[in-house]
Amino acid sequence: MKDLVENRRRITLAKKLRIAGIVLRENGILWSALLGIYYTASTISQRAFAAMDARRKKKGIPGLNSRALNKAIWEAWDWKAGGEEWTPSEAWKASVIRCILEKHVPSNSSVLEIGPGGGRWTGHLIERAADFLAVDISESCVELCQKKFASSPRARFIVGSGNDLAGVPDASVDALWSFDVFVHINRKEVECYADEFLRVMRPGAVGIIHHGSVGGTLGGWRSNLTHEGMLDLLKQRGFQIVASFKEWQDGDVTHQAGLYQDIVTVFRRADR
């Protein structure tokens, strides 16, 4: 049905009337009326989003992606599902772990996770880590993870400000991981984080960041940062781009990084 609504501009009036007649004949007045409401609401919501996006760009306002709103939203989030509500399938998650996490996060390394949330990836990172530290803007997420991974003595969780890594020592990180986090962080804050990456990552350390690509124009509560913008921020600080992709191949299956053309970027701090 969503595809039909999105295709409405390419359907002539005569064809729309023919479709409407069939809908009414086969489904009755009430169901057809509800479809009309859905159709109208979809049109209004798309126009409203386009107007919001235009005003956000014109005025330079943060939308839903400011530090204050990110903190408030994640503090209020129901974490009973542990973040798995964003996992499209078990096969997809297993592929992320096998093809991305295990491929790029060295075993027995010092691992930093930014935004563990409900601990969706945390257990797998801890398994590969000699020591593990996670930073989250939400106190409730930190408390949740402290309880969830209390049996892991090498794991620590601290509250962050949303644009720095103040609790992370200089040159202490071998691998940095963040998934479903930077898609919601605006460029201004990502610039601050990129400076912090340079401070906390050891020479040769690797970073794996999941982020948006088109500046939030497709919805999904995405930030204003683009794919090119993220790459530029990293390159300006001397990081080497190892890979940057919106999909990957696992056997005969192609997996997507996200629902809104999201990207996974792997980068490395140069050896010095």
PDB file of C-alpha atoms in Angstrom:
ATOM      1  CA  MET A   1       0.000   0.000   0.000  1.00  0.00           C
ATOM      2  CA  LYS A   2       2.865   2.365   0.809  1.00  0.00           C
ATOM      3  CA  ASP A   3       4.250   1.847  -2.694  1.00  0.00           C
ATOM      4  CA  LEU A   4       0.853   2.750  -4.179  1.00  0.00           C
ATOM      5  CA  VAL A   5       0.718   5.952  -2.142  1.00  0.00           C
ATOM      6  CA  GLU A   6       4.255   6.930  -3.152  1.00  0.00           C
ATOM      7  CA  ASN A   7       3.426   6.217  -6.807  1.00  0.00           C
ATOM      8  CA  ARG A   8       0.324   8.424  -6.842  1.00  0.00           C
ATOM      9  CA  ARG A   9       1.977  11.317  -8.712  1.00  0.00           C
ATOM     10  CA  ARG A  10       2.698   9.022 -11.650  1.00  0.00           C
ATOM     11  CA  ILE A  11      -0.884   7.754 -11.900  1.00  0.00           C
ATOM     12  CA  THR A  12      -3.305   9.672 -14.155  1.00  0.00           C
ATOM     13  CA  LEU A  13      -6.642  10.891 -12.775  1.00  0.00           C
ATOM     14  CA  ALA A  14      -8.557   8.404 -14.936  1.00  0.00           C
ATOM     15  CA  LYS A  15      -6.509   5.505 -13.593  1.00  0.00           C
ATOM     16  CA  LYS A  16      -6.925   6.759 -10.030  1.00  0.00           C
ATOM     17  CA  LEU A  17     -10.710   6.837 -10.473  1.00  0.00           C
ATOM     18  CA  ARG A  18     -10.686   3.321 -11.932  1.00  0.00           C
ATOM     19  CA  ILE A  19      -8.630   2.026  -8.992  1.00  0.00           C
ATOM     20  CA  ALA A  20     -10.935   3.834  -6.549  1.00  0.00           C
ATOM     21  CA  GLY A  21     -13.975   2.218  -8.150  1.00  0.00           C
ATOM     22  CA  ILE A  22     -12.504  -1.269  -7.807  1.00  0.00           C
ATOM     23  CA  VAL A  23     -11.497  -0.564  -4.204  1.00  0.00           C
ATOM     24  CA  LEU A  24     -15.032   0.568  -3.333  1.00  0.00           C
ATOM     25  CA  ARG A  25     -16.700  -2.356  -5.098  1.00  0.00           C
ATOM     26  CA  GLU A  26     -14.466  -5.016  -3.529  1.00  0.00           C
ATOM     27  CA  ASN A  27     -14.008  -3.596  -0.015  1.00  0.00           C
ATOM     28  CA  GLY A  28     -17.078  -1.531   0.831  1.00  0.00           C
ATOM     29  CA  ILE A  29     -17.598   2.062   1.958  1.00  0.00           C
ATOM     30  CA  LEU A  30     -15.948   1.991   5.412  1.00  0.00           C
ATOM     31  CA  TRP A  31     -12.688   0.326   4.375  1.00  0.00           C
ATOM     32  CA  SER A  32     -12.482   2.543   1.287  1.00  0.00           C
ATOM     33  CA  ALA A  33     -13.056   5.652   3.427  1.00  0.00           C
ATOM     34  CA  LEU A  34     -10.244   4.588   5.765  1.00  0.00           C
ATOM     35  CA  LEU A  35      -7.974   4.123   2.749  1.00  0.00           C
ATOM     36  CA  GLY A  36      -8.847   7.654   1.663  1.00  0.00           C
ATOM     37  CA  ILE A  37      -7.869   8.971   5.093  1.00  0.00           C
ATOM     38  CA  TYR A  38      -4.587   7.041   4.946  1.00  0.00           C
ATOM     39  CA  TYR A  39      -3.915   8.351   1.447  1.00  0.00           C
ATOM     40  CA  THR A  40      -4.604  11.959   2.485  1.00  0.00           C
ATOM     41  CA  ALA A  41      -2.588  11.683   5.701  1.00  0.00           C
ATOM     42  CA  SER A  42       0.371  10.281   3.764  1.00  0.00           C
ATOM     43  CA  THR A  43       0.264  13.236   1.396  1.00  0.00           C
ATOM     44  CA  ILE A  44       0.118  15.722   4.276  1.00  0.00           C
ATOM     45  CA  SER A  45       2.924  14.007   6.211  1.00  0.00           C
ATOM     46  CA  GLN A  46       5.243  13.967   3.197  1.00  0.00           C
ATOM     47  CA  ARG A  47       4.627  17.654   2.506  1.00  0.00           C
ATOM     48  CA  ALA A  48       5.116  18.494   6.176  1.00  0.00           C
ATOM     49  CA  PHE A  49       8.410  16.601   6.272  1.00  0.00           C
ATOM     50  CA  ALA A  50       9.643  18.355   3.119  1.00  0.00           C
ATOM     51  CA  ALA A  51       8.774  21.742   4.651  1.00  0.00           C
ATOM     52  CA  MET A  52      10.482  20.809   7.944  1.00  0.00           C
ATOM     53  CA  ASP A  53      13.606  19.699   6.087  1.00  0.00           C
ATOM     54  CA  ALA A  54      13.731  22.916   4.049  1.00  0.00           C
ATOM     55  CA  ARG A  55      13.315  25.106   7.133  1.00  0.00           C
ATOM     56  CA  ARG A  56      15.915  23.107   9.048  1.00  0.00           C
ATOM     57  CA  LYS A  57      18.470  23.729   6.311  1.00  0.00           C
ATOM     58  CA  LYS A  58      17.538  27.384   5.833  1.00  0.00           C
ATOM     59  CA  LYS A  59      17.615  28.279   9.540  1.00  0.00           C
ATOM     60  CA  GLY A  60      20.391  25.919  10.592  1.00  0.00           C
ATOM     61  CA  ILE A  61      18.244  24.450  13.366  1.00  0.00           C
ATOM     62  CA  PRO A  62      19.015  20.998  14.839  1.00  0.00           C
ATOM     63  CA  GLY A  63      15.662  19.307  14.289  1.00  0.00           C
ATOM     64  CA  LEU A  64      15.414  16.243  16.540  1.00  0.00           C
ATOM     65  CA  ASN A  65      19.183  15.736  16.606  1.00  0.00           C
ATOM     66  CA  SER A  66      20.484  18.185  19.195  1.00  0.00           C
ATOM     67  CA  ARG A  67      22.417  16.900  22.193  1.00  0.00           C
ATOM     68  CA  ALA A  68      19.591  17.883  24.539  1.00  0.00           C
ATOM     69  CA  LEU A  69      16.945  16.067  22.485  1.00  0.00           C
ATOM     70  CA  ASN A  70      19.111  12.994  21.956  1.00  0.00           C
ATOM     71  CA  LYS A  71      19.642  12.753  25.695  1.00  0.00           C
ATOM     72  CA  ALA A  72      15.943  13.262  26.485  1.00  0.00           C
ATOM     73  CA  ILE A  73      14.756  10.773  23.859  1.00  0.00           C
ATOM     74  CA  TRP A  74      17.143   7.984  24.850  1.00  0.00           C
ATOM     75  CA  GLU A  75      16.502   8.537  28.538  1.00  0.00           C
ATOM     76  CA  ALA A  76      12.783   8.067  27.846  1.00  0.00           C
ATOM     77  CA  TRP A  77      13.209   5.089  25.497  1.00  0.00           C
ATOM     78  CA  ASP A  78      11.790   1.708  26.443  1.00  0.00           C
ATOM     79  CA  TRP A  79      14.859  -0.539  26.312  1.00  0.00           C
ATOM     80  CA  LYS A  80      13.056  -3.817  27.017  1.00  0.00           C
ATOM     81  CA  ALA A  81      13.986  -5.072  23.549  1.00  0.00           C
ATOM     82  CA  GLY A  82      17.623  -4.132  24.117  1.00  0.00           C
ATOM     83  CA  GLY A  83      17.837  -2.302  20.791  1.00  0.00           C
ATOM     84  CA  GLU A  84      16.889  -5.417  18.834  1.00  0.00           C
ATOM     85  CA  GLU A  85      13.845  -3.584  17.477  1.00  0.00           C
ATOM     86  CA  TRP A  86      16.274  -2.207  14.867  1.00  0.00           C
ATOM     87  CA  THR A  87      17.514  -5.655  13.862  1.00  0.00           C
ATOM     88  CA  PRO A  88      15.734  -6.654  10.623  1.00  0.00           C
ATOM     89  CA  SER A  89      16.611 -10.343  11.035  1.00  0.00           C
ATOM     90  CA  GLU A  90      18.864 -12.700  12.963  1.00  0.00           C
ATOM     91  CA  ALA A  91      20.688 -13.462   9.717  1.00  0.00           C
ATOM     92  CA  TRP A  92      21.413  -9.752   9.230  1.00  0.00           C
ATOM     93  CA  LYS A  93      22.800  -9.348  12.751  1.00  0.00           C
ATOM     94  CA  ALA A  94      24.921 -12.482  12.447  1.00  0.00           C
ATOM     95  CA  SER A  95      26.326 -11.110   9.197  1.00  0.00           C
ATOM     96  CA  VAL A  96      27.167  -7.743  10.800  1.00  0.00           C
ATOM     97  CA  ILE A  97      29.065  -9.582  13.524  1.00  0.00           C
ATOM     98  CA  ARG A  98      30.851 -11.933  11.126  1.00  0.00           C
ATOM     99  CA  CYS A  99      31.557  -9.602   8.188  1.00  0.00           C
ATOM    100  CA  ILE A 100      32.097  -6.281   9.964  1.00  0.00           C
ATOM    101  CA  LEU A 101      32.665  -6.568  13.714  1.00  0.00           C
ATOM    102  CA  GLU A 102      34.884  -9.659  13.764  1.00  0.00           C
ATOM    103  CA  LYS A 103      36.638  -8.620  10.557  1.00  0.00           C
ATOM    104  CA  HIS A 104      37.707  -5.201  11.822  1.00  0.00           C
ATOM    105  CA  VAL A 105      37.801  -5.358  15.644  1.00  0.00           C
ATOM    106  CA  PRO A 106      41.056  -7.118  16.638  1.00  0.00           C
ATOM    107  CA  SER A 107      40.884  -9.787  19.324  1.00  0.00           C
ATOM    108  CA  ASN A 108      42.454  -8.975  22.709  1.00  0.00           C
ATOM    109  CA  SER A 109      42.265  -5.255  21.964  1.00  0.00           C
ATOM    110  CA  SER A 110      41.216  -2.161  23.892  1.00  0.00           C
ATOM    111  CA  VAL A 111      37.706  -1.490  22.590  1.00  0.00           C
ATOM    112  CA  LEU A 112      35.608   1.676  22.895  1.00  0.00           C
ATOM    113  CA  GLU A 113      31.899   1.643  22.071  1.00  0.00           C
ATOM    114  CA  ILE A 114      30.042   4.928  21.639  1.00  0.00           C
ATOM    115  CA  GLY A 115      26.327   4.609  22.375  1.00  0.00           C
ATOM    116  CA  PRO A 116      25.809   1.022  23.554  1.00  0.00           C
ATOM    117  CA  GLY A 117      22.118   1.724  24.197  1.00  0.00           C
ATOM    118  CA  GLY A 118      20.604  -1.525  25.441  1.00  0.00           C
ATOM    119  CA  GLY A 119      23.765  -3.519  24.723  1.00  0.00           C
ATOM    120  CA  ARG A 120      22.808  -4.811  21.292  1.00  0.00           C
ATOM    121  CA  TRP A 121      26.453  -5.187  20.155  1.00  0.00           C
ATOM    122  CA  THR A 122      28.181  -4.850  23.506  1.00  0.00           C
ATOM    123  CA  GLY A 123      28.433  -8.508  24.466  1.00  0.00           C
ATOM    124  CA  HIS A 124      30.077  -9.384  21.149  1.00  0.00           C
ATOM    125  CA  LEU A 125      32.575  -6.536  21.562  1.00  0.00           C
ATOM    126  CA  ILE A 126      33.410  -7.568  25.130  1.00  0.00           C
ATOM    127  CA  GLU A 127      34.159 -11.096  23.902  1.00  0.00           C
ATOM    128  CA  ARG A 128      36.877  -9.685  21.628  1.00  0.00           C
ATOM    129  CA  ALA A 129      38.261  -7.146  24.087  1.00  0.00           C
ATOM    130  CA  ALA A 130      41.147  -7.302  26.520  1.00  0.00           C
ATOM    131  CA  ASP A 131      39.483  -4.288  28.098  1.00  0.00           C
ATOM    132  CA  PHE A 132      36.254  -2.552  27.138  1.00  0.00           C
ATOM    133  CA  LEU A 133      34.821   0.918  27.730  1.00  0.00           C
ATOM    134  CA  ALA A 134      31.457   2.244  26.556  1.00  0.00           C
ATOM    135  CA  VAL A 135      30.230   5.842  26.621  1.00  0.00           C
ATOM    136  CA  ASP A 136      26.544   6.752  26.337  1.00  0.00           C
ATOM    137  CA  ILE A 137      24.697  10.061  26.612  1.00  0.00           C
ATOM    138  CA  SER A 138      21.888   8.316  28.513  1.00  0.00           C
ATOM    139  CA  GLU A 139      22.324   7.541  32.205  1.00  0.00           C
ATOM    140  CA  SER A 140      19.581   4.919  31.960  1.00  0.00           C
ATOM    141  CA  CYS A 141      21.508   3.121  29.196  1.00  0.00           C
ATOM    142  CA  VAL A 142      24.682   3.151  31.273  1.00  0.00           C
ATOM    143  CA  GLU A 143      22.826   1.743  34.282  1.00  0.00           C
ATOM    144  CA  LEU A 144      21.152  -0.902  32.114  1.00  0.00           C
ATOM    145  CA  CYS A 145      24.455  -2.046  30.615  1.00  0.00           C
ATOM    146  CA  GLN A 146      26.199  -2.049  33.987  1.00  0.00           C
ATOM    147  CA  LYS A 147      23.594  -4.518  35.223  1.00  0.00           C
ATOM    148  CA  LYS A 148      23.428  -6.535  32.009  1.00  0.00           C
ATOM    149  CA  PHE A 149      27.205  -7.032  31.834  1.00  0.00           C
ATOM    150  CA  ALA A 150      27.978  -7.060  35.557  1.00  0.00           C
ATOM    151  CA  SER A 151      29.696 -10.431  35.178  1.00  0.00           C
ATOM    152  CA  SER A 152      32.293  -8.937  32.794  1.00  0.00           C
ATOM    153  CA  PRO A 153      35.032  -7.449  35.011  1.00  0.00           C
ATOM    154  CA  ARG A 154      36.920  -5.945  32.070  1.00  0.00           C
ATOM    155  CA  ALA A 155      33.908  -3.867  30.939  1.00  0.00           C
ATOM    156  CA  ARG A 156      33.199  -0.303  32.101  1.00  0.00           C
ATOM    157  CA  PHE A 157      30.346   2.056  31.238  1.00  0.00           C
ATOM    158  CA  ILE A 158      30.341   5.833  31.671  1.00  0.00           C
ATOM    159  CA  VAL A 159      27.995   8.723  30.856  1.00  0.00           C
ATOM    160  CA  GLY A 160      29.145  11.125  28.147  1.00  0.00           C
ATOM    161  CA  SER A 161      28.123  14.611  27.106  1.00  0.00           C
ATOM    162  CA  GLY A 162      27.069  13.785  23.560  1.00  0.00           C
ATOM    163  CA  ASN A 163      29.987  15.429  21.771  1.00  0.00           C
ATOM    164  CA  ASP A 164      33.176  14.354  23.536  1.00  0.00           C
ATOM    165  CA  LEU A 165      34.973  11.398  25.103  1.00  0.00           C
ATOM    166  CA  ALA A 166      36.149  13.149  28.245  1.00  0.00           C
ATOM    167  CA  GLY A 167      36.357   9.952  30.292  1.00  0.00           C
ATOM    168  CA  VAL A 168      38.561   8.147  27.774  1.00  0.00           C
ATOM    169  CA  PRO A 169      42.358   8.419  28.242  1.00  0.00           C
ATOM    170  CA  ASP A 170      44.610   9.647  25.432  1.00  0.00           C
ATOM    171  CA  ALA A 171      45.913   7.018  22.989  1.00  0.00           C
ATOM    172  CA  SER A 172      44.123   4.184  24.794  1.00  0.00           C
ATOM    173  CA  VAL A 173      41.866   2.701  22.088  1.00  0.00           C
ATOM    174  CA  ASP A 174      42.700  -0.018  19.546  1.00  0.00           C
ATOM    175  CA  ALA A 175      39.184  -0.301  18.107  1.00  0.00           C
ATOM    176  CA  LEU A 176      36.259   2.136  18.164  1.00  0.00           C
ATOM    177  CA  TRP A 177      32.727   0.913  17.399  1.00  0.00           C
ATOM    178  CA  SER A 178      29.420   2.769  17.086  1.00  0.00           C
ATOM    179  CA  PHE A 179      26.226   1.491  15.439  1.00  0.00           C
ATOM    180  CA  ASP A 180      22.804   3.192  15.195  1.00  0.00           C
ATOM    181  CA  VAL A 181      24.226   6.245  16.967  1.00  0.00           C
ATOM    182  CA  PHE A 182      25.881   8.666  14.538  1.00  0.00           C
ATOM    183  CA  VAL A 183      22.840   8.436  12.271  1.00  0.00           C
ATOM    184  CA  HIS A 184      21.209  10.686  14.902  1.00  0.00           C
ATOM    185  CA  ILE A 185      24.101  13.097  15.611  1.00  0.00           C
ATOM    186  CA  ASN A 186      24.384  16.385  13.711  1.00  0.00           C
ATOM    187  CA  ARG A 187      27.550  17.500  11.940  1.00  0.00           C
ATOM    188  CA  LYS A 188      28.474  20.057  14.609  1.00  0.00           C
ATOM    189  CA  GLU A 189      28.725  17.354  17.272  1.00  0.00           C
ATOM    190  CA  VAL A 190      30.365  14.853  14.904  1.00  0.00           C
ATOM    191  CA  GLU A 191      33.154  17.371  14.289  1.00  0.00           C
ATOM    192  CA  CYS A 192      33.841  17.396  18.036  1.00  0.00           C
ATOM    193  CA  TYR A 193      33.771  13.609  18.145  1.00  0.00           C
ATOM    194  CA  ALA A 194      36.210  13.389  15.216  1.00  0.00           C
ATOM    195  CA  ASP A 195      38.699  15.506  17.179  1.00  0.00           C
ATOM    196  CA  GLU A 196      38.239  13.133  20.095  1.00  0.00           C
ATOM    197  CA  PHE A 197      38.808  10.089  17.879  1.00  0.00           C
ATOM    198  CA  LEU A 198      42.210  11.502  17.032  1.00  0.00           C
ATOM    199  CA  ARG A 199      42.985  11.992  20.717  1.00  0.00           C
ATOM    200  CA  VAL A 200      41.907   8.601  22.086  1.00  0.00           C
ATOM    201  CA  MET A 201      42.872   6.255  19.224  1.00  0.00           C
ATOM    202  CA  ARG A 202      46.347   4.786  19.201  1.00  0.00           C
ATOM    203  CA  PRO A 203      48.434   4.877  16.007  1.00  0.00           C
ATOM    204  CA  GLY A 204      47.081   2.115  13.777  1.00  0.00           C
ATOM    205  CA  ALA A 205      43.771   1.910  15.667  1.00  0.00           C
ATOM    206  CA  VAL A 206      40.606   1.206  13.677  1.00  0.00           C
ATOM    207  CA  GLY A 207      37.184   2.858  13.858  1.00  0.00           C
ATOM    208  CA  ILE A 208      33.862   1.431  12.642  1.00  0.00           C
ATOM    209  CA  ILE A 209      31.027   3.972  12.479  1.00  0.00           C
ATOM    210  CA  HIS A 210      27.461   3.479  11.212  1.00  0.00           C
ATOM    211  CA  HIS A 211      26.088   6.843  10.004  1.00  0.00           C
ATOM    212  CA  GLY A 212      23.657   8.523   7.641  1.00  0.00           C
ATOM    213  CA  SER A 213      24.317   9.408   4.019  1.00  0.00           C
ATOM    214  CA  VAL A 214      21.883  12.017   2.687  1.00  0.00           C
ATOM    215  CA  GLY A 215      21.534  14.555   5.486  1.00  0.00           C
ATOM    216  CA  GLY A 216      18.189  13.328   6.773  1.00  0.00           C
ATOM    217  CA  THR A 217      16.253  13.952   3.561  1.00  0.00           C
ATOM    218  CA  LEU A 218      14.752  10.439   3.590  1.00  0.00           C
ATOM    219  CA  GLY A 219      13.392  10.634   7.124  1.00  0.00           C
ATOM    220  CA  GLY A 220      14.206   8.121   9.816  1.00  0.00           C
ATOM    221  CA  TRP A 221      15.134  10.817  12.339  1.00  0.00           C
ATOM    222  CA  ARG A 222      18.532  11.046  10.594  1.00  0.00           C
ATOM    223  CA  SER A 223      20.992  13.853  11.234  1.00  0.00           C
ATOM    224  CA  ASN A 224      22.124  16.559   8.812  1.00  0.00           C
ATOM    225  CA  LEU A 225      25.466  14.851   8.148  1.00  0.00           C
ATOM    226  CA  THR A 226      26.021  13.374   4.686  1.00  0.00           C
ATOM    227  CA  HIS A 227      28.257  10.519   3.583  1.00  0.00           C
ATOM    228  CA  GLU A 228      30.672  12.950   1.957  1.00  0.00           C
ATOM    229  CA  GLY A 229      30.618  15.108   5.077  1.00  0.00           C
ATOM    230  CA  MET A 230      31.647  12.219   7.316  1.00  0.00           C
ATOM    231  CA  LEU A 231      34.484  11.200   5.001  1.00  0.00           C
ATOM    232  CA  ASP A 232      35.725  14.801   4.819  1.00  0.00           C
ATOM    233  CA  LEU A 233      35.755  15.162   8.617  1.00  0.00           C
ATOM    234  CA  LEU A 234      37.828  12.005   8.973  1.00  0.00           C
ATOM    235  CA  LYS A 235      40.239  12.803   6.143  1.00  0.00           C
ATOM    236  CA  GLN A 236      40.799  16.341   7.456  1.00  0.00           C
ATOM    237  CA  ARG A 237      42.129  14.795  10.663  1.00  0.00           C
ATOM    238  CA  GLY A 238      44.456  12.442   8.861  1.00  0.00           C
ATOM    239  CA  PHE A 239      42.413   9.255   9.149  1.00  0.00           C
ATOM    240  CA  GLN A 240      42.699   6.691   6.368  1.00  0.00           C
ATOM    241  CA  ILE A 241      39.406   5.409   4.942  1.00  0.00           C
ATOM    242  CA  VAL A 242      39.575   1.611   4.823  1.00  0.00           C
ATOM    243  CA  ALA A 243      36.045   1.055   3.511  1.00  0.00           C
ATOM    244  CA  SER A 244      32.730   2.891   3.290  1.00  0.00           C
ATOM    245  CA  PHE A 245      29.624   1.031   2.125  1.00  0.00           C
ATOM    246  CA  LYS A 246      25.821   0.937   2.318  1.00  0.00           C
ATOM    247  CA  GLU A 247      25.617  -2.806   1.634  1.00  0.00           C
ATOM    248  CA  TRP A 248      27.807  -5.865   1.775  1.00  0.00           C
ATOM    249  CA  GLN A 249      27.818  -9.346   0.321  1.00  0.00           C
ATOM    250  CA  ASP A 250      27.717 -12.394   2.600  1.00  0.00           C
ATOM    251  CA  GLY A 251      27.777 -15.493   0.435  1.00  0.00           C
ATOM    252  CA  ASP A 252      24.881 -15.134  -1.990  1.00  0.00           C
ATOM    253  CA  VAL A 253      23.030 -12.641   0.251  1.00  0.00           C
ATOM    254  CA  THR A 254      23.302  -8.847   0.045  1.00  0.00           C
ATOM    255  CA  HIS A 255      22.686  -7.021   3.331  1.00  0.00           C
ATOM    256  CA  GLN A 256      21.886  -3.318   3.761  1.00  0.00           C
ATOM    257  CA  ALA A 257      23.556  -1.128   6.382  1.00  0.00           C
ATOM    258  CA  GLY A 258      20.260   0.556   7.223  1.00  0.00           C
ATOM    259  CA  LEU A 259      16.765   1.541   6.157  1.00  0.00           C
ATOM    260  CA  TYR A 260      17.602   5.045   4.912  1.00  0.00           C
ATOM    261  CA  GLN A 261      20.679   4.438   2.737  1.00  0.00           C
ATOM    262  CA  ASP A 262      22.818   4.367   5.885  1.00  0.00           C
ATOM    263  CA  ILE A 263      26.564   3.816   5.610  1.00  0.00           C
ATOM    264  CA  VAL A 264      29.207   1.892   7.532  1.00  0.00           C
ATOM    265  CA  THR A 265      32.603   3.585   7.377  1.00  0.00           C
ATOM    266  CA  VAL A 266      35.786   1.862   8.522  1.00  0.00           C
ATOM    267  CA  PHE A 267      38.764   4.151   9.111  1.00  0.00           C
ATOM    268  CA  ARG A 268      42.215   3.891  10.607  1.00  0.00           C
ATOM    269  CA  ARG A 269      44.542   6.238  12.410  1.00  0.00           C
ATOM    270  CA  ALA A 270      47.841   6.436  10.587  1.00  0.00           C
ATOM    271  CA  ASP A 271      50.888   4.815  12.168  1.00  0.00           C
ATOM    272  CA  ARG A 272      53.299   7.403  13.540  1.00  0.00           C
TER     273      ARG A 272
END
